Amino acid sequence: MAFASIFVPNFSLQAVVRAESALCERALALIEGNPPLCSVIAINEKAAQMGIGIAMTKTDAEQFAGAEIRPRSLAQEKTAHAALLDIGWSVSPRIEDTAQDAIVLDLSGLTSLFGAEKEIGAHLIERSAACGLRVNVAIASNIDTALIAARGFVGITVIPPGEEAQPLSRLPVGALSPSIETAETLSRWGVVTCGDFAKLPILELSERLGQEGVRLHALARGASARSIAIAEPAHFFEEEMELDDAVEELDPLSFLLGRLLDQLCARLAARSLGAAAIRVRFELEPSFENGVDIREAFPAEKRPGVYAKEIQLPVSARDSKMLLKLLRLRLQLNPPGAPIQKIMLAAEAARPRATQGGLFLPSFPDPEKLELTIARIAQVVGEENIGSPSLTDTYRPGDFQMRRFLTPREAAKADGGSGVCQKTTKHADAQAMTSFRVFRPAVPAKLDLHAGCPTRVAFQGLRGEVIAASGPWRTSGDWWREDPWQQDEWDLEIHFQAAPEQRDRFSSADLRSNSGIYRFYYDSLRRGWFVRGVYD
Amino acid sequence: MYVELHARSAFSFLEGASAPEELVGLCAERGMPAMALLDRDGVYGSPRFHLTAKKHSIRAHVGAEITSTEGWRYVLLVQSREGYQNLCRLITRMKLRAKKGEGRAQAEEVAEMSSGLICLTGGDEGPLAHALAKGGIERGMKYVQELCRTFGRENVYVELQRHFSRNEEARNQAAIEIARKLSLPLLATNGVSFALPQQRELLDVFTCIRNHRTLATAGRLLSRNSERYFKTHEEMSQLFADLPEAIANTEILSSRLQFTLSDLGYQFPIYPVPDGGSEMEFLRARTLEGMIGRYGPDNERAQRQIDRELALIEKLNLAGYFLIVWDIVRFCREKNILVQGRGSAANSAVCYSLGITAVDPVGMDLLFERFLSEERGEWPDIDLDLPSGDQRERAIQYVYERYGKLGAAMTANVITYRGRSAAREIGKALSLDPETLDRLSALVGSWEYRDPSDTLERQSRDAGLDLQHRRIRKFLELCRAVQDLPRHLGQHSGGMVVCQGQLDSIVPLEPATMPGRVVVQWDKEDCADMGIVKVDLLGLGMMAVLEESLQIIRAHHGEEIDLGHLPQDDPAVYSALQKADTVGMFQVESRAQMSCLPRLQPKCFYDIVVQVAIIRPGPIVGKMVHPYLKRRQGLEQPEYFHPSLEPVLARTLGVPLFQEQLLRLAMIAAGFTGGEAEELRRAMGFKRSEARMKEIEVKLRRGMTAKGIIGETQDKIVQSITSFALYGFPESHAASFALIAYASAWLKCHYLAAFTAAMLNNQPMGFYRPATLVKDAQRHGLKFKPIDATRSDWNCTLEKIAEGFAVRLGMRYVKGLREEIALEIVRQRGIRKFSSIEDLKQRVPEIQKSELAALAEVGALNFLSGRKGFHRRDALWQVERAARRPGPLLETQEDSQSACEIQESPLQQMTDEERLVADFRGTGLTAGTHPMAYRRADLKKRGIRAAIELAKLPDGAPVRVAGAVIARQRPGTAKGFVFLSLEDETGIANAIITPQLFEQDHTVVVHNPFLLIEGTLQNQDNVISVKARRVEALTISRAETPSHDFH
């Protein structure tokens, strides 16, 4: 039995270069960290020659003229890893997904298909190169030796059975991936290579390093005998379709989406799974400026030529018709804005919803229907305007946020399983006995002041005299943000002069009266007066 | 006129954002006649508030917000001294029964101590707001009636604040109704929390720090608006236009508040004199006894001086003070605790005779008035140096015992926001991520020197922070604004105050972090400003070294050394000083001192006094060092600023070096009175005094012009005086330090082993790391023995060898080994020798594997097996097994395991390099070969000179030196030059890096443990250094050699 390990050295960097092959001609450094503080995590040879080093700060690295500094891309790494798996699966159905940068293939019975082991190695390297990955391949009689050798030796390494120890002996002991504590002990012992380690007497070693020592010793001798852990195919399903002619209308698009959703749902059904989320991604027709595709100037996820939407489902589903309706509604609400060239549809798999709920649970609206209803409302009012409003903990007048509606189950979960919905915290200012109707957005107004106190007001065609005034009530805050506020509020009793037809919108509940109590404010930053609302 | 009677300062610790001085300064600027400071649970800021107010002729009212058991706060103003004493006692009582920083007053206590206090009904956090929120106007009324019962109806004011808030105004309306019903006066205040509106931002940040939130999550904990600033009479009158009485009442109430801190009522304790005599008689007797011992019976000059001092002491009624200090010194002597007075006390022959100080002021012709003068009207200042650690603690505890818990306390040390702490806390509040914060705080305040472009902005840019970002901009603004504001109250390292009677009626006391300690709410300077006597019991590392050296000498040499009677003018000491061979010697070991010693060529004790005083920022900035050295070497003739100043400056060849000289200079040249000269001295030693120095400069110039000293001469004198604002030693203080310096030098020259062992046992202290001390001692012929679990104690000890004594390194140097484990090893081996590592592990079961490994790695277990050739790796091999406890099945097989131990390990012996790495990693030093020695042959081939060779080379020769960097300095006075000390096996070579080269090779200079310096040799008067032209990192060893950086 033989195993091959494929290892991608400098994986993060290769993942980026794979998507942009021109980069391999340049000094490239990958950075990671929270902006504005980032440090270098990977470099290519050219960058190393220039003097860029790992852990250098972005600012330091940028001082090297001509070096390309790119952020690490987890998305590209994910794709590169998927490609690595594909390379493996293209040769053997029995694959171990060992690490992001390494996989192991069971080569049993493959020599008749691909030739001798060295040829399999060459085949894998060739496949990898086609996928844009430069890899090391090691073939050995056991998995761990193959893995260690692939990490340790460049190119193709074939280790004949029974001769594992010899080549491994040259590698540093760190290649065995000991625990931090064991690595420290080995360092104190002056054990540098796998060969040094393999020479230690196993019995005494077990007394000192326990089972880990025994395991590492076997690894160092190339005597590991573990079996392969076959990789489960991913739970992420993707379908895509490149279109010869770009689609503009919703109906033909729905037809295509329907087909893709049918396939996706069929695959999910075959695995007894449902979709917890549907992601749609359209590539739009390029927009040229001076003959250049302006999309190139943007990172992939922010390109203007890409339209992406995600629909989170309250419960996992695989009803393609329902999913199509949801998609259509979302697309009507936010159309892509340009003809579509390529469609990518992905489903995040999850276990399907149990048909039977709890015996004593009250009946709630069918979650799927509820989601559809919410989507329909969102189509009318806008996505950011649907949900449960809740006050935020701030003095900023009128500030609130919309929280997504929770399904009964989610609500119960959020509430610690008690089944009781959480109440929003009481606002300290909410002691007023009268109710107050807020105008959103606030209505611009004009005020006449005398000695700093409002005397006359005018807004939206209404004019009135101030009968009584209370204020100013001053608030300011968020001074550290880009959108601070500073407002003086006044509660004004207004006696209106005329224009009752306008008052319908803005007057107090007592429409027959010619007066009302309103809240005005002066926005010091915008330098203007506004009506915040009316006391009912 | 409106008077602000409810203001908090930053001394409300995170509840106020302005210094008391700023608040009162603004008050003066606006022509307001008075103001009250009411900090939370204390009167921390009152002295500063009081002093600044006094300067501006403003009445500074005292008060405090006192937290009640229910969480709301009493708002109390002090009306009389009785009220002040009650307030202090109330705070002390609530503080002392709670944890540090906490404490709540009970209603009964408040009632008990309400006399002399006036109570306001408070703002948001006051009793009325609390009552209204709980039970509306009825409950509010009850609470106010309760306050009236507690404080007396005439002492309760219904407080109104207007910050443009609906809730607050609703409360105000209720308050007005209550006031009307109960016929109580209304009082307008603004509940000030900061001086200027923009400081609200800082208060918001403080709120976040206090509540462990960020600005983004603090929500309504933050301020509603910026209205709590210090408002003018006009602004307040406008706000309360409907209630003019509320404004008028502020003035009326202010006039009722008669108490200020000038009326503190402090009394120094009376010393209990035996046999009913007077304190003065007792002091005279003790002084005369001492005088005979010090000066002999017939020293007329001394007698005259002492009579003069005693007469003044009697006149100023200070006998008790001297006796109390004498008593502490006597206690220390009895308990064999080394003690020596320093500071201006050394100017007094009485102190010398009483044994408080060791410097003879008569022999040295020191100025007594510097210590005590009639017109100054303040307590003298006596500082006592004690060995740091337990011995000093014993002295402190003695003072507590003697004067009782409420009669003595430590002075506080107000910890202020400084670069690093400010950046960290503000960054957190602004939600800057931890990595950014780490980087930023690491950048702040590393080097003493800052070039003009080295601003926080530049540092932020270097850290990769975007200055266009609003949060970053705010961060920088806030960092700047928070500088020097109080952060929390610490305990001063040695300042103690004592009082006749109850100290808690003078200033509130608080528990300190250290159990059994209480701290007053004022810092050392505030106490001095308020006329409270303090005695500084300061811990000095070198005193501990001297004391331990004497013990070691007593134990091993059988000799008793009396530091008071060391041979004067010892040739070995002066020879070492002249050669700058001073590593480890007190005050004369720094690189700057070393570069001065060969020029100054000390030949007598007074030269050491000068040496100690001359390398200080004062003389350096005042450009006095080089003229003095040139004149001393005879290259220049002494010159005097003015002929009238010759008598003052003659002993220092026309160059002013000591504070006393500067004072006399001001008196003679500018006609200052003694009092004015004293004011000058206070300004010099006073941290917060830049403005004061400016005022004094104007006065100085005026005085000199009147005396006809003008132009360049005037400038020179002014420069000499003002530069002393940046630290200058008084002559007496320098003399006290010089005594310790001489003692340390004498011990090093004559008892090197004992002195070195004591130095190594009292680290960290001094200028050099232990690794350097060891190498220096080795070059002086001292032998070191390695750490050995079969012989080493926790401390370094002496062992007899053929040539005398060697130092056995102690287990304290094994990094990661706990002291109790080391002591248990020593105890167990005293019972029975260890037979193996397994045996050690079994008999010291608490020892952890990491500790065993640390011992093995540095070779401390090599001798445990008794087998020759047993090396560190053998030990490490055994340690791993010994540390793994066998299961119950195998526990009985000890014998066979021990048998196994004798077997050799399969591991390779460490190479020299590996041993070096292990030594430095495990102990921070090596007693073996210096890393540079291993590479000497290669280095020689590259034309690199050893440090010892440099002395033989001519000035100006091109040279290459290399070594382990043991010190990197960029002193504030050196204009950006960096000084490096490179150590090799032959000695220490000094290199100078220009600012340009440093800028260019910053990373190489700062980050590499071994450096090669190529440049020009400078040999001026045997002061040798290399002016670097090029710096190169060298790969000598992976050993992490330590370096003392950033002085």
JSON list of C-alpha atoms in Angstrom, two decimals, chain B residues 281-429:
[
{"chain": "B", "resi": 281, "resn": "GLU", "atom": "CA", "xyz": [17.17, 70.53, 77.43]},
{"chain": "B", "resi": 282, "resn": "PHE", "atom": "CA", "xyz": [17.01, 66.93, 76.36]},
{"chain": "B", "resi": 283, "resn": "LEU", "atom": "CA", "xyz": [18.04, 67.81, 72.83]},
{"chain": "B", "resi": 284, "resn": "ARG", "atom": "CA", "xyz": [20.90, 69.97, 74.04]},
{"chain": "B", "resi": 285, "resn": "ALA", "atom": "CA", "xyz": [22.18, 67.15, 76.23]},
{"chain": "B", "resi": 286, "resn": "ARG", "atom": "CA", "xyz": [22.00, 64.60, 73.39]},
{"chain": "B", "resi": 287, "resn": "THR", "atom": "CA", "xyz": [23.68, 67.01, 71.00]},
{"chain": "B", "resi": 288, "resn": "LEU", "atom": "CA", "xyz": [26.53, 67.78, 73.34]},
{"chain": "B", "resi": 289, "resn": "GLU", "atom": "CA", "xyz": [27.07, 64.08, 74.01]},
{"chain": "B", "resi": 290, "resn": "GLY", "atom": "CA", "xyz": [27.27, 63.49, 70.30]},
{"chain": "B", "resi": 291, "resn": "MET", "atom": "CA", "xyz": [29.44, 66.53, 69.68]},
{"chain": "B", "resi": 292, "resn": "ILE", "atom": "CA", "xyz": [32.15, 65.21, 71.95]},
{"chain": "B", "resi": 293, "resn": "GLY", "atom": "CA", "xyz": [32.12, 61.93, 70.03]},
{"chain": "B", "resi": 294, "resn": "ARG", "atom": "CA", "xyz": [32.21, 63.62, 66.67]},
{"chain": "B", "resi": 295, "resn": "TYR", "atom": "CA", "xyz": [34.43, 66.64, 67.24]},
{"chain": "B", "resi": 296, "resn": "GLY", "atom": "CA", "xyz": [36.16, 65.96, 70.51]},
{"chain": "B", "resi": 297, "resn": "PRO", "atom": "CA", "xyz": [35.70, 68.11, 73.61]},
{"chain": "B", "resi": 298, "resn": "ASP", "atom": "CA", "xyz": [37.68, 71.16, 72.51]},
{"chain": "B", "resi": 299, "resn": "ASN", "atom": "CA", "xyz": [36.47, 72.03, 69.06]},
{"chain": "B", "resi": 300, "resn": "GLU", "atom": "CA", "xyz": [35.49, 75.62, 69.44]},
{"chain": "B", "resi": 301, "resn": "ARG", "atom": "CA", "xyz": [34.31, 76.15, 65.94]},
{"chain": "B", "resi": 302, "resn": "ALA", "atom": "CA", "xyz": [31.97, 73.22, 66.19]},
{"chain": "B", "resi": 303, "resn": "GLN", "atom": "CA", "xyz": [30.79, 74.35, 69.59]},
{"chain": "B", "resi": 304, "resn": "ARG", "atom": "CA", "xyz": [30.00, 77.81, 68.23]},
{"chain": "B", "resi": 305, "resn": "GLN", "atom": "CA", "xyz": [28.09, 76.39, 65.31]},
{"chain": "B", "resi": 306, "resn": "ILE", "atom": "CA", "xyz": [26.14, 73.99, 67.46]},
{"chain": "B", "resi": 307, "resn": "ASP", "atom": "CA", "xyz": [25.24, 76.76, 69.93]},
{"chain": "B", "resi": 308, "resn": "ARG", "atom": "CA", "xyz": [24.02, 78.88, 67.05]},
{"chain": "B", "resi": 309, "resn": "GLU", "atom": "CA", "xyz": [21.92, 76.04, 65.66]},
{"chain": "B", "resi": 310, "resn": "LEU", "atom": "CA", "xyz": [20.48, 75.11, 69.03]},
{"chain": "B", "resi": 311, "resn": "ALA", "atom": "CA", "xyz": [19.54, 78.71, 69.67]},
{"chain": "B", "resi": 312, "resn": "LEU", "atom": "CA", "xyz": [17.64, 78.83, 66.42]},
{"chain": "B", "resi": 313, "resn": "ILE", "atom": "CA", "xyz": [16.03, 75.44, 67.05]},
{"chain": "B", "resi": 314, "resn": "GLU", "atom": "CA", "xyz": [14.87, 76.69, 70.42]},
{"chain": "B", "resi": 315, "resn": "LYS", "atom": "CA", "xyz": [13.57, 79.90, 68.95]},
{"chain": "B", "resi": 316, "resn": "LEU", "atom": "CA", "xyz": [11.61, 78.07, 66.29]},
{"chain": "B", "resi": 317, "resn": "ASN", "atom": "CA", "xyz": [10.43, 75.48, 68.80]},
{"chain": "B", "resi": 318, "resn": "LEU", "atom": "CA", "xyz": [11.75, 72.61, 66.73]},
{"chain": "B", "resi": 319, "resn": "ALA", "atom": "CA", "xyz": [13.42, 70.54, 69.43]},
{"chain": "B", "resi": 320, "resn": "GLY", "atom": "CA", "xyz": [10.65, 67.94, 69.27]},
{"chain": "B", "resi": 321, "resn": "TYR", "atom": "CA", "xyz": [11.17, 67.44, 65.58]},
{"chain": "B", "resi": 322, "resn": "PHE", "atom": "CA", "xyz": [14.90, 66.79, 65.97]},
{"chain": "B", "resi": 323, "resn": "LEU", "atom": "CA", "xyz": [14.26, 64.43, 68.83]},
{"chain": "B", "resi": 324, "resn": "ILE", "atom": "CA", "xyz": [11.74, 62.45, 66.85]},
{"chain": "B", "resi": 325, "resn": "VAL", "atom": "CA", "xyz": [14.16, 61.99, 63.95]},
{"chain": "B", "resi": 326, "resn": "TRP", "atom": "CA", "xyz": [16.94, 61.21, 66.42]},
{"chain": "B", "resi": 327, "resn": "ASP", "atom": "CA", "xyz": [14.63, 58.62, 67.97]},
{"chain": "B", "resi": 328, "resn": "ILE", "atom": "CA", "xyz": [14.14, 56.88, 64.62]},
{"chain": "B", "resi": 329, "resn": "VAL", "atom": "CA", "xyz": [17.88, 56.86, 63.99]},
{"chain": "B", "resi": 330, "resn": "ARG", "atom": "CA", "xyz": [18.49, 55.52, 67.47]},
{"chain": "B", "resi": 331, "resn": "PHE", "atom": "CA", "xyz": [16.00, 52.73, 66.85]},
{"chain": "B", "resi": 332, "resn": "CYS", "atom": "CA", "xyz": [17.79, 51.82, 63.60]},
{"chain": "B", "resi": 333, "resn": "ARG", "atom": "CA", "xyz": [21.18, 51.78, 65.31]},
{"chain": "B", "resi": 334, "resn": "GLU", "atom": "CA", "xyz": [19.83, 49.56, 68.07]},
{"chain": "B", "resi": 335, "resn": "LYS", "atom": "CA", "xyz": [18.46, 47.15, 65.50]},
{"chain": "B", "resi": 336, "resn": "ASN", "atom": "CA", "xyz": [21.63, 47.23, 63.42]},
{"chain": "B", "resi": 337, "resn": "ILE", "atom": "CA", "xyz": [19.86, 48.92, 60.55]},
{"chain": "B", "resi": 338, "resn": "LEU", "atom": "CA", "xyz": [22.20, 51.08, 58.52]},
{"chain": "B", "resi": 339, "resn": "VAL", "atom": "CA", "xyz": [20.86, 54.62, 58.43]},
{"chain": "B", "resi": 340, "resn": "GLN", "atom": "CA", "xyz": [22.16, 57.90, 57.13]},
{"chain": "B", "resi": 341, "resn": "GLY", "atom": "CA", "xyz": [20.51, 61.27, 56.84]},
{"chain": "B", "resi": 342, "resn": "ARG", "atom": "CA", "xyz": [20.87, 63.11, 53.61]},
{"chain": "B", "resi": 343, "resn": "GLY", "atom": "CA", "xyz": [19.54, 66.22, 51.96]},
{"chain": "B", "resi": 344, "resn": "SER", "atom": "CA", "xyz": [19.84, 69.58, 53.60]},
{"chain": "B", "resi": 345, "resn": "ALA", "atom": "CA", "xyz": [19.97, 68.02, 57.08]},
{"chain": "B", "resi": 346, "resn": "ALA", "atom": "CA", "xyz": [23.60, 67.32, 56.35]},
{"chain": "B", "resi": 347, "resn": "ASN", "atom": "CA", "xyz": [24.18, 71.06, 56.67]},
{"chain": "B", "resi": 348, "resn": "SER", "atom": "CA", "xyz": [23.48, 70.88, 60.35]},
{"chain": "B", "resi": 349, "resn": "ALA", "atom": "CA", "xyz": [26.12, 70.25, 62.98]},
{"chain": "B", "resi": 350, "resn": "VAL", "atom": "CA", "xyz": [23.32, 69.30, 65.38]},
{"chain": "B", "resi": 351, "resn": "CYS", "atom": "CA", "xyz": [22.18, 66.55, 62.99]},
{"chain": "B", "resi": 352, "resn": "TYR", "atom": "CA", "xyz": [25.81, 65.44, 62.64]},
{"chain": "B", "resi": 353, "resn": "SER", "atom": "CA", "xyz": [26.26, 65.35, 66.40]},
{"chain": "B", "resi": 354, "resn": "LEU", "atom": "CA", "xyz": [23.01, 63.49, 66.90]},
{"chain": "B", "resi": 355, "resn": "GLY", "atom": "CA", "xyz": [24.20, 60.85, 64.44]},
{"chain": "B", "resi": 356, "resn": "ILE", "atom": "CA", "xyz": [21.41, 61.64, 61.99]},
{"chain": "B", "resi": 357, "resn": "THR", "atom": "CA", "xyz": [23.90, 62.56, 59.26]},
{"chain": "B", "resi": 358, "resn": "ALA", "atom": "CA", "xyz": [27.45, 61.50, 58.56]},
{"chain": "B", "resi": 359, "resn": "VAL", "atom": "CA", "xyz": [28.79, 64.65, 56.91]},
{"chain": "B", "resi": 360, "resn": "ASP", "atom": "CA", "xyz": [30.68, 67.16, 59.00]},
{"chain": "B", "resi": 361, "resn": "PRO", "atom": "CA", "xyz": [29.18, 70.52, 58.04]},
{"chain": "B", "resi": 362, "resn": "VAL", "atom": "CA", "xyz": [31.72, 72.44, 60.09]},
{"chain": "B", "resi": 363, "resn": "GLY", "atom": "CA", "xyz": [34.67, 70.77, 58.45]},
{"chain": "B", "resi": 364, "resn": "MET", "atom": "CA", "xyz": [33.09, 71.21, 55.03]},
{"chain": "B", "resi": 365, "resn": "ASP", "atom": "CA", "xyz": [31.89, 74.72, 55.72]},
{"chain": "B", "resi": 366, "resn": "LEU", "atom": "CA", "xyz": [28.33, 74.00, 54.71]},
{"chain": "B", "resi": 367, "resn": "LEU", "atom": "CA", "xyz": [25.58, 76.57, 54.84]},
{"chain": "B", "resi": 368, "resn": "PHE", "atom": "CA", "xyz": [23.31, 75.92, 57.81]},
{"chain": "B", "resi": 369, "resn": "GLU", "atom": "CA", "xyz": [20.66, 78.35, 56.54]},
{"chain": "B", "resi": 370, "resn": "ARG", "atom": "CA", "xyz": [20.06, 76.02, 53.65]},
{"chain": "B", "resi": 371, "resn": "PHE", "atom": "CA", "xyz": [18.65, 73.61, 56.22]},
{"chain": "B", "resi": 372, "resn": "LEU", "atom": "CA", "xyz": [16.93, 75.92, 58.60]},
{"chain": "B", "resi": 373, "resn": "SER", "atom": "CA", "xyz": [16.25, 79.62, 58.51]},
{"chain": "B", "resi": 374, "resn": "GLU", "atom": "CA", "xyz": [14.19, 81.85, 60.67]},
{"chain": "B", "resi": 375, "resn": "GLU", "atom": "CA", "xyz": [12.43, 83.69, 57.93]},
{"chain": "B", "resi": 376, "resn": "ARG", "atom": "CA", "xyz": [11.41, 80.65, 55.94]},
{"chain": "B", "resi": 377, "resn": "GLY", "atom": "CA", "xyz": [8.81, 79.64, 58.50]},
{"chain": "B", "resi": 378, "resn": "GLU", "atom": "CA", "xyz": [8.60, 76.00, 57.55]},
{"chain": "B", "resi": 379, "resn": "TRP", "atom": "CA", "xyz": [9.63, 72.68, 58.93]},
{"chain": "B", "resi": 380, "resn": "PRO", "atom": "CA", "xyz": [13.11, 71.46, 58.11]},
{"chain": "B", "resi": 381, "resn": "ASP", "atom": "CA", "xyz": [13.40, 68.51, 55.80]},
{"chain": "B", "resi": 382, "resn": "ILE", "atom": "CA", "xyz": [15.29, 65.46, 56.96]},
{"chain": "B", "resi": 383, "resn": "ASP", "atom": "CA", "xyz": [15.58, 62.46, 54.68]},
{"chain": "B", "resi": 384, "resn": "LEU", "atom": "CA", "xyz": [16.88, 59.19, 56.05]},
{"chain": "B", "resi": 385, "resn": "ASP", "atom": "CA", "xyz": [18.45, 56.61, 53.75]},
{"chain": "B", "resi": 386, "resn": "LEU", "atom": "CA", "xyz": [17.83, 53.05, 54.84]},
{"chain": "B", "resi": 387, "resn": "PRO", "atom": "CA", "xyz": [18.62, 49.71, 53.23]},
{"chain": "B", "resi": 388, "resn": "SER", "atom": "CA", "xyz": [15.79, 48.98, 50.83]},
{"chain": "B", "resi": 389, "resn": "GLY", "atom": "CA", "xyz": [13.55, 46.06, 51.71]},
{"chain": "B", "resi": 390, "resn": "ASP", "atom": "CA", "xyz": [12.73, 44.60, 55.10]},
{"chain": "B", "resi": 391, "resn": "GLN", "atom": "CA", "xyz": [15.01, 46.84, 57.11]},
{"chain": "B", "resi": 392, "resn": "ARG", "atom": "CA", "xyz": [13.31, 49.99, 55.90]},
{"chain": "B", "resi": 393, "resn": "GLU", "atom": "CA", "xyz": [9.94, 48.41, 56.60]},
{"chain": "B", "resi": 394, "resn": "ARG", "atom": "CA", "xyz": [11.01, 47.81, 60.19]},
{"chain": "B", "resi": 395, "resn": "ALA", "atom": "CA", "xyz": [11.81, 51.49, 60.60]},
{"chain": "B", "resi": 396, "resn": "ILE", "atom": "CA", "xyz": [8.45, 52.47, 59.13]},
{"chain": "B", "resi": 397, "resn": "GLN", "atom": "CA", "xyz": [6.59, 50.09, 61.40]},
{"chain": "B", "resi": 398, "resn": "TYR", "atom": "CA", "xyz": [8.46, 51.57, 64.34]},
{"chain": "B", "resi": 399, "resn": "VAL", "atom": "CA", "xyz": [7.08, 55.03, 63.52]},
{"chain": "B", "resi": 400, "resn": "TYR", "atom": "CA", "xyz": [3.56, 53.62, 63.31]},
{"chain": "B", "resi": 401, "resn": "GLU", "atom": "CA", "xyz": [3.96, 51.91, 66.65]},
{"chain": "B", "resi": 402, "resn": "ARG", "atom": "CA", "xyz": [5.39, 55.01, 68.27]},
{"chain": "B", "resi": 403, "resn": "TYR", "atom": "CA", "xyz": [2.72, 57.49, 67.13]},
{"chain": "B", "resi": 404, "resn": "GLY", "atom": "CA", "xyz": [-0.30, 55.27, 66.70]},
{"chain": "B", "resi": 405, "resn": "LYS", "atom": "CA", "xyz": [-2.37, 54.46, 63.64]},
{"chain": "B", "resi": 406, "resn": "LEU", "atom": "CA", "xyz": [-4.00, 57.87, 63.55]},
{"chain": "B", "resi": 407, "resn": "GLY", "atom": "CA", "xyz": [-0.84, 59.74, 64.49]},
{"chain": "B", "resi": 408, "resn": "ALA", "atom": "CA", "xyz": [1.39, 58.70, 61.60]},
{"chain": "B", "resi": 409, "resn": "ALA", "atom": "CA", "xyz": [0.81, 57.88, 57.98]},
{"chain": "B", "resi": 410, "resn": "MET", "atom": "CA", "xyz": [2.60, 57.58, 54.69]},
{"chain": "B", "resi": 411, "resn": "THR", "atom": "CA", "xyz": [2.26, 60.45, 52.28]},
{"chain": "B", "resi": 412, "resn": "ALA", "atom": "CA", "xyz": [0.48, 59.71, 49.07]},
{"chain": "B", "resi": 413, "resn": "ASN", "atom": "CA", "xyz": [1.99, 59.66, 45.67]},
{"chain": "B", "resi": 414, "resn": "VAL", "atom": "CA", "xyz": [-0.42, 60.95, 43.09]},
{"chain": "B", "resi": 415, "resn": "ILE", "atom": "CA", "xyz": [0.02, 58.75, 40.05]},
{"chain": "B", "resi": 416, "resn": "THR", "atom": "CA", "xyz": [-0.62, 60.83, 36.98]},
{"chain": "B", "resi": 417, "resn": "TYR", "atom": "CA", "xyz": [-1.41, 59.93, 33.40]},
{"chain": "B", "resi": 418, "resn": "ARG", "atom": "CA", "xyz": [1.83, 59.71, 31.47]},
{"chain": "B", "resi": 419, "resn": "GLY", "atom": "CA", "xyz": [2.59, 58.82, 27.89]},
{"chain": "B", "resi": 420, "resn": "ARG", "atom": "CA", "xyz": [2.26, 55.07, 28.05]},
{"chain": "B", "resi": 421, "resn": "SER", "atom": "CA", "xyz": [-0.58, 54.67, 30.53]},
{"chain": "B", "resi": 422, "resn": "ALA", "atom": "CA", "xyz": [-2.48, 57.50, 28.87]},
{"chain": "B", "resi": 423, "resn": "ALA", "atom": "CA", "xyz": [-2.12, 55.99, 25.41]},
{"chain": "B", "resi": 424, "resn": "ARG", "atom": "CA", "xyz": [-3.21, 52.58, 26.60]},
{"chain": "B", "resi": 425, "resn": "GLU", "atom": "CA", "xyz": [-6.32, 53.62, 28.48]},
{"chain": "B", "resi": 426, "resn": "ILE", "atom": "CA", "xyz": [-7.49, 56.17, 25.97]},
{"chain": "B", "resi": 427, "resn": "GLY", "atom": "CA", "xyz": [-6.86, 53.77, 23.12]},
{"chain": "B", "resi": 428, "resn": "LYS", "atom": "CA", "xyz": [-8.98, 51.15, 24.85]},
{"chain": "B", "resi": 429, "resn": "ALA", "atom": "CA", "xyz": [-11.83, 53.61, 25.34]}
]
